[in-house]
Short mmCIF file of C-alpha atoms in Angstrom, two decimals:
data_model
loop_
_atom_site.label_atom_id
_atom_site.label_comp_id
_atom_site.label_asym_id
_atom_site.label_seq_id
_atom_site.Cartn_x
_atom_site.Cartn_y
_atom_site.Cartn_z
CA UNK A 1 30.92 -2.05 4.88
CA UNK A 2 32.72 -3.25 1.71
CA UNK A 3 35.55 -5.59 1.50
CA UNK A 4 38.88 -4.59 -0.13
CA UNK A 5 41.70 -6.87 -0.90
CA UNK A 6 45.07 -5.87 -2.12
CA UNK A 7 47.58 -8.30 -3.46
CA UNK A 8 51.38 -8.07 -3.26
CA UNK A 9 54.05 -10.78 -4.10
CA UNK A 10 57.24 -10.80 -1.65
CA UNK A 11 59.71 -13.18 -2.69
CA UNK A 12 57.48 -16.31 -3.50
CA UNK A 13 54.88 -15.67 -1.19
CA UNK A 14 51.60 -13.77 -1.88
CA UNK A 15 50.50 -11.39 0.77
CA UNK A 16 46.69 -10.27 0.65
CA UNK A 17 45.84 -7.13 2.66
CA UNK A 18 42.23 -7.36 3.61
CA UNK A 19 40.26 -4.42 4.91
CA UNK A 20 36.44 -4.06 5.74
CA UNK A 21 34.05 -6.84 6.86
CA UNK A 22 34.16 -10.58 5.79
CA UNK A 23 30.60 -11.71 6.11
CA UNK A 24 27.97 -13.51 4.04
CA UNK A 25 27.98 -10.89 1.26
CA UNK A 26 31.84 -10.29 0.92
CA UNK A 27 33.18 -13.69 1.79
CA UNK A 28 32.78 -14.93 -1.66
CA UNK A 29 35.06 -12.16 -2.99
CA UNK A 30 37.76 -13.25 -0.54
CA UNK A 31 37.24 -16.85 -1.55
CA UNK A 32 37.55 -16.04 -5.18
CA UNK A 33 41.12 -14.63 -4.55
CA UNK A 34 42.54 -16.80 -1.76
CA UNK A 35 41.37 -20.17 -2.93
CA UNK A 36 43.05 -20.32 -6.24
CA UNK A 37 46.14 -18.48 -4.78
CA UNK A 38 46.87 -21.12 -2.09
CA UNK A 39 47.05 -23.85 -4.66
CA UNK A 40 50.09 -22.11 -6.39
CA UNK A 41 52.04 -20.37 -3.47
CA UNK A 42 52.33 -19.78 0.41
CA UNK A 43 49.88 -16.89 1.36
CA UNK A 44 49.84 -14.68 4.08
CA UNK A 45 46.61 -12.63 4.82
CA UNK A 46 47.01 -9.49 6.80
CA UNK A 47 43.54 -9.12 8.82
CA UNK A 48 44.62 -6.01 10.82
CA UNK A 49 42.15 -3.71 8.98
CA UNK A 50 39.06 -6.23 9.13
CA UNK A 51 36.37 -4.86 11.41
CA UNK A 52 34.19 -7.81 11.39
CA UNK A 53 33.95 -11.48 10.42
CA UNK A 54 31.11 -14.00 10.62
CA UNK A 55 31.16 -17.71 10.10
CA UNK A 56 31.13 -17.40 6.39
CA UNK A 57 34.45 -15.90 6.71
CA UNK A 58 35.67 -18.55 8.96
CA UNK A 59 34.80 -21.05 6.28
CA UNK A 60 36.77 -19.24 3.59
CA UNK A 61 39.66 -19.81 5.79
CA UNK A 62 38.91 -23.49 6.68
CA UNK A 63 38.28 -24.07 3.02
CA UNK A 64 41.83 -22.57 2.28
CA UNK A 65 43.42 -24.42 4.90
CA UNK A 66 42.18 -27.81 3.18
CA UNK A 67 43.29 -26.53 -0.29
CA UNK A 68 46.82 -25.40 1.29
CA UNK A 69 47.39 -28.76 2.98
CA UNK A 70 46.43 -30.70 -0.06
CA UNK A 71 48.88 -28.69 -2.06
CA UNK A 72 51.70 -28.50 0.60
CA UNK A 73 51.53 -24.74 0.91
CA UNK A 74 51.33 -22.62 3.92
CA UNK A 75 48.61 -20.28 4.99
CA UNK A 76 49.30 -17.63 7.64
CA UNK A 77 46.90 -15.10 9.38
CA UNK A 78 48.71 -12.09 10.67
CA UNK A 79 47.48 -8.73 12.18
CA UNK A 80 44.32 -10.54 13.53
CA UNK A 81 42.43 -8.11 15.55
CA UNK A 82 41.23 -9.04 19.25
CA UNK A 83 37.68 -9.20 18.07
CA UNK A 84 38.25 -11.47 14.96
CA UNK A 85 40.79 -13.56 16.96
CA UNK A 86 38.11 -14.28 19.71
CA UNK A 87 36.06 -15.75 16.86
CA UNK A 88 38.82 -17.98 15.90
CA UNK A 89 39.29 -18.93 19.61
CA UNK A 90 35.72 -19.58 20.30
CA UNK A 91 35.38 -22.04 17.34
CA UNK A 92 38.69 -23.75 18.01
CA UNK A 93 40.30 -22.66 14.69
CA UNK A 94 43.18 -20.97 16.39
CA UNK A 95 44.35 -24.58 16.85
CA UNK A 96 44.75 -25.35 13.27
CA UNK A 97 45.46 -22.10 11.51
CA UNK A 98 48.77 -20.12 11.90
CA UNK A 99 47.59 -16.84 13.53
CA UNK A 100 49.83 -14.08 14.56
CA UNK A 101 47.94 -11.29 16.37
CA UNK A 102 50.92 -9.06 16.98
CA UNK A 103 51.95 -8.19 13.28
CA UNK A 104 50.31 -5.06 12.16
CA UNK A 105 50.65 -3.42 8.85
CA UNK A 106 53.80 -4.75 7.15
CA UNK A 107 54.88 -3.86 3.87
CA UNK A 108 52.57 -1.71 2.05
#
């Protein structure tokens, strides 16, 4: 499956609506959008339509978190599915990232 990313600015915060799979083949596309954005503004990533994520996808978020901290910006993940959240928990990244599994959808 492919990866789709839709951007929407709400106030001064960028919302990224991600759908599909985040893996070795598609993670560079997410990184290309997320990493430059987090240097400029707070970013909320909506993951409720992400079916699958592998370690490459996790790496994109670890890199984005480092960039966010360096630039005093906030990175939030919302709508994280149980399957994807389990990956964050197994790796311990849920302790470092702001993750909300209860938010689904949002402003479209």
